[in-house]
């Protein structure tokens, strides 16, 4: 998709203070980073700005920060790892106020090619509240121009994602998107707006309600829409099948009927499970050993719960992927966290890994499943943003993209 927005290639940054909103929301265990993907993904934009002689000021959120600022959610480990990756010092401003005296002093002391990392933006309380306006201004005061490279946060109109851009622009600065944002939007945008056909979209995960607009939008864009996971059972019930104790959203039965009618009207294929793997109940703990059987989708016993697509369905879905030229996948086919119930998700992941189609994985659980099952490097693109990629697939404009200057 040609994005009519300025990128880091379109702005003048030499000698300027450039604030970059990154997504450094990395998983941590005992203060150690367990997956550095998001740090590595931010490097191209940072290196480009450094090579042009910018003063690079980085900011990001980390974790949920439910109980206020705390050392466990400090960006200190990110500063250390980033410094190793860049091969240069990253001056970390540990102040819980994020902006303010310490940050201002650190930025004032910067020379061209220096890097400063601010503290976790969520330490300032809810970025989206009134407090957000003050925070937006303080962030803008630290810089001349702004780059958003935090795809994973770009669906939120927060101070450090969108609010700051109004203030930067008002004082004559430029606002652009970074390389990571551009890559994500190119992949997702091309798939949805300009796909090489056949275009197959696969949706799974727990609830229909979470993906209402995605189903609706993708039915229009894709040639085939495949439904698996917990959300399939609401469709099966809408078809009049017994679904036992399977996950269901009774309020969405009419919606599912509407979607099935819409598929027929548009001449699209809407594939639903023809068989399902059932058990006496949801595994507890989730990876507990569990006894299962595979039954036809219209023969689910009233006292059983469907927890994965069945073998025939897995084959049917893999077949549909084989003839595709573009595939977008969001949401597991079953309770993939349990080895016995991961078979459907593995079969689908494998079919994506084997096709030469462009394969795009929405972030979140489907990305986790691809990583966990060892298929990650076989996919064309794994999105770094679960929520953001889902909103993109819904056809919504992302605030973090909208906030950049038009070209
Ligand atoms: P989501 O966040 O909507 O993508 O949902 C992902 C979650 O859905 C995973 O934790 C899966 O365990 C769960 N899930 C997938 N299939 C089922 C199912 N048939 N019944 C209950 N939960 C499921």
Short mmCIF file of C-alpha atoms in Angstrom, two decimals, residues 1-405:
data_model
loop_
_atom_site.label_atom_id
_atom_site.label_comp_id
_atom_site.label_asym_id
_atom_site.label_seq_id
_atom_site.Cartn_x
_atom_site.Cartn_y
_atom_site.Cartn_z
CA UNK A 1 0.00 0.00 0.00
CA UNK A 2 1.43 3.36 -0.82
CA UNK A 3 1.26 5.20 2.44
CA UNK A 4 0.82 8.88 1.84
CA UNK A 5 2.70 9.66 5.05
CA UNK A 6 6.18 11.01 5.65
CA UNK A 7 8.70 8.37 6.64
CA UNK A 8 12.16 8.76 8.20
CA UNK A 9 13.46 9.05 4.63
CA UNK A 10 11.41 12.19 4.05
CA UNK A 11 12.42 14.38 7.00
CA UNK A 12 15.45 16.57 7.70
CA UNK A 13 17.06 15.38 10.90
CA UNK A 14 20.75 16.43 10.83
CA UNK A 15 21.60 18.19 14.08
CA UNK A 16 17.97 17.97 15.23
CA UNK A 17 16.53 16.47 18.39
CA UNK A 18 14.26 13.67 17.16
CA UNK A 19 11.87 11.96 19.57
CA UNK A 20 11.15 8.35 18.52
CA UNK A 21 8.22 6.46 20.02
CA UNK A 22 9.35 2.81 20.02
CA UNK A 23 7.64 -0.34 21.16
CA UNK A 24 10.10 -1.63 23.77
CA UNK A 25 7.36 -3.54 25.58
CA UNK A 26 9.55 -6.64 25.88
CA UNK A 27 8.82 -9.66 28.09
CA UNK A 28 10.93 -9.69 31.28
CA UNK A 29 11.63 -12.46 33.76
CA UNK A 30 13.52 -11.63 36.96
CA UNK A 31 14.73 -8.41 35.35
CA UNK A 32 16.06 -10.22 32.26
CA UNK A 33 14.73 -9.68 28.74
CA UNK A 34 13.43 -13.04 27.47
CA UNK A 35 12.65 -11.95 23.89
CA UNK A 36 14.51 -9.07 22.25
CA UNK A 37 12.49 -9.08 18.98
CA UNK A 38 11.00 -5.65 19.62
CA UNK A 39 14.40 -4.09 20.37
CA UNK A 40 15.92 -5.56 17.22
CA UNK A 41 12.90 -4.40 15.19
CA UNK A 42 13.53 -0.79 16.29
CA UNK A 43 17.19 -0.71 15.19
CA UNK A 44 16.80 0.22 11.47
CA UNK A 45 15.01 3.48 12.28
CA UNK A 46 17.38 4.39 15.12
CA UNK A 47 20.46 3.63 13.01
CA UNK A 48 19.13 5.64 10.08
CA UNK A 49 18.57 8.70 12.31
CA UNK A 50 22.01 8.33 13.91
CA UNK A 51 23.70 8.02 10.53
CA UNK A 52 22.07 11.30 9.48
CA UNK A 53 23.47 13.07 12.55
CA UNK A 54 20.29 13.36 14.62
CA UNK A 55 20.15 13.52 18.40
CA UNK A 56 17.93 10.53 19.06
CA UNK A 57 15.57 10.58 22.06
CA UNK A 58 13.69 7.31 22.55
CA UNK A 59 10.53 6.64 24.53
CA UNK A 60 8.27 3.63 25.06
CA UNK A 61 5.88 2.05 27.50
CA UNK A 62 6.63 -1.28 29.21
CA UNK A 63 4.05 -3.49 30.88
CA UNK A 64 0.72 -2.42 32.31
CA UNK A 65 2.03 -0.34 35.26
CA UNK A 66 -1.10 -1.13 37.27
CA UNK A 67 0.31 -0.01 40.62
CA UNK A 68 2.26 3.07 39.61
CA UNK A 69 5.95 3.48 38.79
CA UNK A 70 8.15 0.63 39.98
CA UNK A 71 11.63 -0.76 39.29
CA UNK A 72 10.25 -4.00 37.84
CA UNK A 73 8.74 -2.08 34.93
CA UNK A 74 11.64 0.32 34.47
CA UNK A 75 13.18 0.51 30.99
CA UNK A 76 16.69 0.08 32.51
CA UNK A 77 17.18 -3.47 31.07
CA UNK A 78 16.13 -2.17 27.63
CA UNK A 79 18.72 0.64 27.82
CA UNK A 80 21.43 -1.93 28.52
CA UNK A 81 20.43 -4.33 25.73
CA UNK A 82 19.89 -1.49 23.26
CA UNK A 83 23.33 -0.11 24.00
CA UNK A 84 24.84 -3.55 23.22
CA UNK A 85 22.86 -3.75 19.97
CA UNK A 86 23.77 -0.24 18.81
CA UNK A 87 27.38 -0.53 19.96
CA UNK A 88 27.17 2.84 21.65
CA UNK A 89 26.15 4.40 24.93
CA UNK A 90 22.46 4.87 25.61
CA UNK A 91 21.96 7.54 28.23
CA UNK A 92 19.01 6.26 30.28
CA UNK A 93 17.01 8.88 32.19
CA UNK A 94 15.72 6.78 35.07
CA UNK A 95 13.49 9.56 36.48
CA UNK A 96 9.94 8.26 37.09
CA UNK A 97 8.59 11.59 35.90
CA UNK A 98 9.74 10.61 32.35
CA UNK A 99 9.97 14.24 31.23
CA UNK A 100 11.04 17.10 33.52
CA UNK A 101 14.38 18.34 34.84
CA UNK A 102 16.47 15.17 34.45
CA UNK A 103 15.25 14.53 30.91
CA UNK A 104 15.67 18.17 29.90
CA UNK A 105 19.26 18.22 31.22
CA UNK A 106 20.13 14.93 29.47
CA UNK A 107 18.76 16.20 26.16
CA UNK A 108 20.51 19.57 26.53
CA UNK A 109 23.84 17.76 26.87
CA UNK A 110 23.34 15.70 23.69
CA UNK A 111 25.62 15.91 20.69
CA UNK A 112 24.80 14.72 17.17
CA UNK A 113 24.71 10.91 17.09
CA UNK A 114 23.90 10.58 20.82
CA UNK A 115 21.06 8.44 22.17
CA UNK A 116 18.88 9.16 25.21
CA UNK A 117 16.19 6.76 26.44
CA UNK A 118 13.40 8.17 28.61
CA UNK A 119 11.72 6.18 31.39
CA UNK A 120 8.54 4.08 30.84
CA UNK A 121 5.88 6.48 29.49
CA UNK A 122 3.17 4.73 31.52
CA UNK A 123 4.89 5.89 34.71
CA UNK A 124 3.15 9.20 34.03
CA UNK A 125 -0.29 7.71 34.69
CA UNK A 126 -2.83 7.18 32.01
CA UNK A 127 -1.45 8.81 28.92
CA UNK A 128 -4.92 9.24 27.48
CA UNK A 129 -6.32 11.33 30.35
CA UNK A 130 -6.23 15.10 30.71
CA UNK A 131 -2.80 14.61 32.16
CA UNK A 132 -2.03 13.43 28.62
CA UNK A 133 -2.15 16.94 27.19
CA UNK A 134 0.43 18.19 29.65
CA UNK A 135 2.57 15.12 28.99
CA UNK A 136 2.26 15.59 25.21
CA UNK A 137 3.55 19.15 25.56
CA UNK A 138 6.44 18.12 27.80
CA UNK A 139 7.48 15.39 25.35
CA UNK A 140 7.26 17.86 22.47
CA UNK A 141 9.38 20.38 24.41
CA UNK A 142 12.24 17.85 24.39
CA UNK A 143 12.40 17.57 20.59
CA UNK A 144 12.32 19.31 17.22
CA UNK A 145 10.74 16.46 15.25
CA UNK A 146 8.95 13.20 15.99
CA UNK A 147 8.95 9.67 14.58
CA UNK A 148 6.42 6.97 15.49
CA UNK A 149 7.84 3.46 15.14
CA UNK A 150 5.65 1.76 17.75
CA UNK A 151 3.28 -0.28 15.60
CA UNK A 152 2.16 -2.27 18.66
CA UNK A 153 0.87 0.95 20.27
CA UNK A 154 -0.28 2.73 17.12
CA UNK A 155 -3.95 1.86 17.65
CA UNK A 156 -4.04 4.00 20.78
CA UNK A 157 -4.37 7.77 20.57
CA UNK A 158 -2.05 8.24 23.55
CA UNK A 159 0.14 11.25 24.35
CA UNK A 160 3.38 9.66 23.17
CA UNK A 161 1.74 8.20 20.04
CA UNK A 162 -0.60 10.93 18.81
CA UNK A 163 -0.94 13.84 21.28
CA UNK A 164 2.69 14.85 20.97
CA UNK A 165 2.41 15.31 17.20
CA UNK A 166 -0.03 18.24 17.45
CA UNK A 167 2.43 20.16 19.61
CA UNK A 168 5.48 19.27 17.48
CA UNK A 169 3.68 20.35 14.30
CA UNK A 170 2.42 23.57 15.90
CA UNK A 171 6.01 24.62 16.54
CA UNK A 172 7.09 23.83 12.97
CA UNK A 173 8.53 20.33 13.51
CA UNK A 174 8.01 17.32 11.27
CA UNK A 175 6.20 14.08 12.20
CA UNK A 176 6.92 10.82 10.39
CA UNK A 177 6.55 7.06 10.68
CA UNK A 178 9.57 4.79 11.16
CA UNK A 179 10.68 1.80 9.07
CA UNK A 180 8.97 -0.76 11.32
CA UNK A 181 5.63 1.04 11.06
CA UNK A 182 6.08 1.28 7.33
CA UNK A 183 6.89 -2.42 6.96
CA UNK A 184 3.86 -3.46 9.03
CA UNK A 185 1.54 -1.19 7.08
CA UNK A 186 2.98 -2.30 3.74
CA UNK A 187 2.42 -5.98 4.53
CA UNK A 188 -1.00 -5.66 6.17
CA UNK A 189 -2.16 -2.92 3.81
CA UNK A 190 -1.17 -4.82 0.67
CA UNK A 191 -2.79 -7.99 1.94
CA UNK A 192 -6.10 -6.35 2.71
CA UNK A 193 -6.37 -3.70 0.02
CA UNK A 194 -4.42 -5.15 -2.87
CA UNK A 195 -3.97 -8.90 -2.31
CA UNK A 196 -2.62 -11.33 -4.85
CA UNK A 197 -5.59 -13.71 -5.12
CA UNK A 198 -6.82 -16.13 -3.97
CA UNK A 199 -6.71 -14.35 -0.61
CA UNK A 200 -7.49 -16.63 2.34
CA UNK A 201 -8.08 -15.17 5.81
CA UNK A 202 -8.01 -17.42 8.86
CA UNK A 203 -9.58 -16.32 12.13
CA UNK A 204 -9.51 -18.19 15.39
CA UNK A 205 -9.21 -17.49 19.09
CA UNK A 206 -11.68 -17.42 21.89
CA UNK A 207 -14.63 -15.16 21.19
CA UNK A 208 -16.65 -14.00 18.20
CA UNK A 209 -17.33 -10.69 19.97
CA UNK A 210 -13.63 -9.76 19.94
CA UNK A 211 -13.50 -10.05 16.16
CA UNK A 212 -16.92 -8.89 14.93
CA UNK A 213 -15.68 -6.13 12.65
CA UNK A 214 -12.73 -8.20 11.46
CA UNK A 215 -15.06 -10.97 10.27
CA UNK A 216 -17.30 -8.46 8.55
CA UNK A 217 -14.44 -6.60 6.83
CA UNK A 218 -12.48 -9.71 5.81
CA UNK A 219 -15.57 -11.32 4.28
CA UNK A 220 -15.59 -8.43 1.85
CA UNK A 221 -11.86 -8.44 1.13
CA UNK A 222 -10.94 -12.14 1.16
CA UNK A 223 -11.99 -14.91 -1.24
CA UNK A 224 -12.15 -17.48 1.55
CA UNK A 225 -12.67 -16.88 5.27
CA UNK A 226 -11.74 -19.76 7.55
CA UNK A 227 -13.09 -19.85 11.11
CA UNK A 228 -11.58 -21.97 13.86
CA UNK A 229 -10.95 -21.82 17.60
CA UNK A 230 -13.56 -21.12 20.25
CA UNK A 231 -15.34 -18.64 18.01
CA UNK A 232 -16.36 -21.39 15.56
CA UNK A 233 -18.90 -22.83 18.00
CA UNK A 234 -21.15 -19.76 17.92
CA UNK A 235 -21.32 -20.25 14.15
CA UNK A 236 -22.05 -23.97 14.57
CA UNK A 237 -24.81 -23.22 17.07
CA UNK A 238 -26.21 -20.62 14.67
CA UNK A 239 -26.41 -23.44 12.10
CA UNK A 240 -28.58 -25.33 14.58
CA UNK A 241 -25.96 -27.81 15.80
CA UNK A 242 -25.62 -29.14 19.35
CA UNK A 243 -22.33 -27.73 20.67
CA UNK A 244 -22.33 -29.20 24.20
CA UNK A 245 -20.38 -27.10 26.67
CA UNK A 246 -18.25 -25.43 24.03
CA UNK A 247 -17.51 -21.73 24.19
CA UNK A 248 -20.47 -19.78 22.84
CA UNK A 249 -21.58 -16.20 22.60
CA UNK A 250 -25.38 -16.45 22.54
CA UNK A 251 -25.77 -12.74 21.87
CA UNK A 252 -23.90 -13.14 18.61
CA UNK A 253 -25.97 -15.97 17.08
CA UNK A 254 -27.87 -13.58 14.82
CA UNK A 255 -24.64 -11.89 13.84
CA UNK A 256 -23.16 -15.25 12.80
CA UNK A 257 -26.29 -16.00 10.73
CA UNK A 258 -25.91 -12.59 9.10
CA UNK A 259 -22.26 -13.32 8.24
CA UNK A 260 -23.13 -16.71 6.74
CA UNK A 261 -25.83 -15.04 4.62
CA UNK A 262 -23.41 -12.28 3.63
CA UNK A 263 -20.81 -14.84 2.50
CA UNK A 264 -23.41 -16.54 0.34
CA UNK A 265 -24.60 -13.25 -1.15
CA UNK A 266 -21.04 -12.18 -1.96
CA UNK A 267 -20.15 -15.60 -3.34
CA UNK A 268 -17.38 -16.01 -0.76
CA UNK A 269 -16.34 -19.25 0.88
CA UNK A 270 -16.90 -19.24 4.64
CA UNK A 271 -15.30 -22.41 6.00
CA UNK A 272 -16.42 -23.77 9.37
CA UNK A 273 -15.21 -26.90 11.19
CA UNK A 274 -16.68 -30.19 9.95
CA UNK A 275 -15.29 -32.06 12.94
CA UNK A 276 -13.93 -31.09 16.34
CA UNK A 277 -11.73 -32.41 19.12
CA UNK A 278 -13.78 -32.63 22.30
CA UNK A 279 -13.04 -33.36 25.96
CA UNK A 280 -15.00 -33.58 29.21
CA UNK A 281 -13.94 -30.03 30.10
CA UNK A 282 -11.33 -27.30 29.74
CA UNK A 283 -7.89 -28.54 30.86
CA UNK A 284 -6.81 -27.30 34.28
CA UNK A 285 -3.98 -26.34 34.42
CA UNK A 286 -4.12 -25.44 30.73
CA UNK A 287 -1.33 -27.88 29.78
CA UNK A 288 -2.69 -30.78 31.87
CA UNK A 289 -2.90 -34.23 30.32
CA UNK A 290 -6.33 -34.61 28.79
CA UNK A 291 -8.39 -37.33 27.18
CA UNK A 292 -9.95 -36.32 23.88
CA UNK A 293 -11.95 -37.70 20.97
CA UNK A 294 -12.71 -36.33 17.52
CA UNK A 295 -16.38 -36.09 16.55
CA UNK A 296 -18.25 -34.65 13.57
CA UNK A 297 -19.23 -31.04 14.07
CA UNK A 298 -22.96 -31.92 14.10
CA UNK A 299 -22.46 -34.73 16.61
CA UNK A 300 -20.90 -33.00 19.61
CA UNK A 301 -22.15 -34.79 22.75
CA UNK A 302 -24.16 -32.51 25.04
CA UNK A 303 -21.76 -33.09 27.94
CA UNK A 304 -18.53 -32.39 25.99
CA UNK A 305 -16.57 -29.28 25.12
CA UNK A 306 -14.96 -28.59 21.73
CA UNK A 307 -11.35 -27.50 22.25
CA UNK A 308 -9.69 -27.83 18.85
CA UNK A 309 -10.62 -28.32 15.20
CA UNK A 310 -10.75 -32.00 14.21
CA UNK A 311 -8.52 -33.95 11.81
CA UNK A 312 -10.79 -33.63 8.74
CA UNK A 313 -11.16 -29.90 9.35
CA UNK A 314 -7.40 -29.46 9.72
CA UNK A 315 -6.95 -31.17 6.34
CA UNK A 316 -9.66 -29.07 4.73
CA UNK A 317 -8.15 -25.83 6.06
CA UNK A 318 -4.63 -26.86 4.98
CA UNK A 319 -6.02 -27.59 1.50
CA UNK A 320 -7.64 -24.16 1.29
CA UNK A 321 -4.28 -22.59 2.17
CA UNK A 322 -2.46 -24.60 -0.53
CA UNK A 323 -4.14 -22.79 -3.41
CA UNK A 324 -3.87 -19.35 -1.79
CA UNK A 325 -1.50 -16.60 -2.90
CA UNK A 326 -2.08 -14.40 0.15
CA UNK A 327 -2.90 -15.65 3.65
CA UNK A 328 -3.63 -13.61 6.77
CA UNK A 329 -3.98 -15.48 10.04
CA UNK A 330 -5.15 -14.23 13.41
CA UNK A 331 -6.06 -16.48 16.34
CA UNK A 332 -5.30 -20.13 17.18
CA UNK A 333 -7.52 -23.01 16.00
CA UNK A 334 -7.78 -24.50 19.47
CA UNK A 335 -6.34 -24.41 22.97
CA UNK A 336 -2.83 -24.55 21.51
CA UNK A 337 -1.23 -24.07 24.93
CA UNK A 338 -2.02 -27.77 25.53
CA UNK A 339 0.01 -30.20 23.35
CA UNK A 340 -2.99 -32.50 22.79
CA UNK A 341 -5.14 -29.56 21.66
CA UNK A 342 -2.47 -27.85 19.54
CA UNK A 343 -2.82 -30.19 16.56
CA UNK A 344 -5.23 -28.02 14.59
CA UNK A 345 -3.12 -24.92 15.12
CA UNK A 346 0.04 -26.85 14.16
CA UNK A 347 -1.62 -28.18 10.98
CA UNK A 348 -2.61 -24.66 9.92
CA UNK A 349 0.80 -23.20 10.85
CA UNK A 350 2.48 -25.99 8.88
CA UNK A 351 0.36 -25.36 5.81
CA UNK A 352 1.29 -21.68 5.96
CA UNK A 353 4.97 -22.55 6.39
CA UNK A 354 4.87 -24.79 3.32
CA UNK A 355 3.03 -22.53 0.88
CA UNK A 356 4.81 -20.01 -1.32
CA UNK A 357 1.96 -17.56 -0.76
CA UNK A 358 2.62 -14.35 1.16
CA UNK A 359 1.81 -15.30 4.74
CA UNK A 360 1.03 -12.69 7.35
CA UNK A 361 0.52 -13.46 10.99
CA UNK A 362 -1.39 -11.00 13.17
CA UNK A 363 0.49 -10.56 16.45
CA UNK A 364 -0.65 -11.82 19.83
CA UNK A 365 -1.52 -15.48 20.23
CA UNK A 366 -1.02 -16.51 16.60
CA UNK A 367 2.48 -15.03 16.66
CA UNK A 368 3.13 -16.79 19.98
CA UNK A 369 1.85 -20.05 18.47
CA UNK A 370 4.15 -19.70 15.42
CA UNK A 371 7.13 -19.00 17.67
CA UNK A 372 6.30 -21.75 20.14
CA UNK A 373 5.74 -24.30 17.37
CA UNK A 374 8.92 -23.34 15.50
CA UNK A 375 7.36 -21.96 12.29
CA UNK A 376 8.19 -18.28 12.78
CA UNK A 377 11.01 -18.02 10.24
CA UNK A 378 8.83 -19.60 7.53
CA UNK A 379 6.28 -16.78 7.51
CA UNK A 380 6.54 -13.72 5.25
CA UNK A 381 5.64 -11.37 8.08
CA UNK A 382 4.77 -11.70 11.74
CA UNK A 383 3.23 -8.52 13.03
CA UNK A 384 4.70 -7.00 16.20
CA UNK A 385 1.27 -5.69 17.22
CA UNK A 386 -1.68 -7.95 18.09
CA UNK A 387 -4.28 -5.27 18.86
CA UNK A 388 -2.98 -2.92 16.18
CA UNK A 389 -2.97 -5.55 13.42
CA UNK A 390 -6.50 -6.59 14.39
CA UNK A 391 -7.73 -3.00 14.14
CA UNK A 392 -5.96 -2.73 10.81
CA UNK A 393 -7.78 -5.86 9.59
CA UNK A 394 -11.03 -4.27 10.75
CA UNK A 395 -10.32 -1.50 8.28
CA UNK A 396 -9.79 1.15 10.96
CA UNK A 397 -7.30 3.96 10.61
CA UNK A 398 -4.59 3.72 13.27
CA UNK A 399 -4.11 6.96 15.29
CA UNK A 400 -0.32 6.49 15.23
CA UNK A 401 -0.38 6.44 11.43
CA UNK A 402 -2.98 9.18 11.02
CA UNK A 403 -0.88 11.48 13.24
CA UNK A 404 2.13 11.53 10.88
CA UNK A 405 2.48 14.39 8.34
#
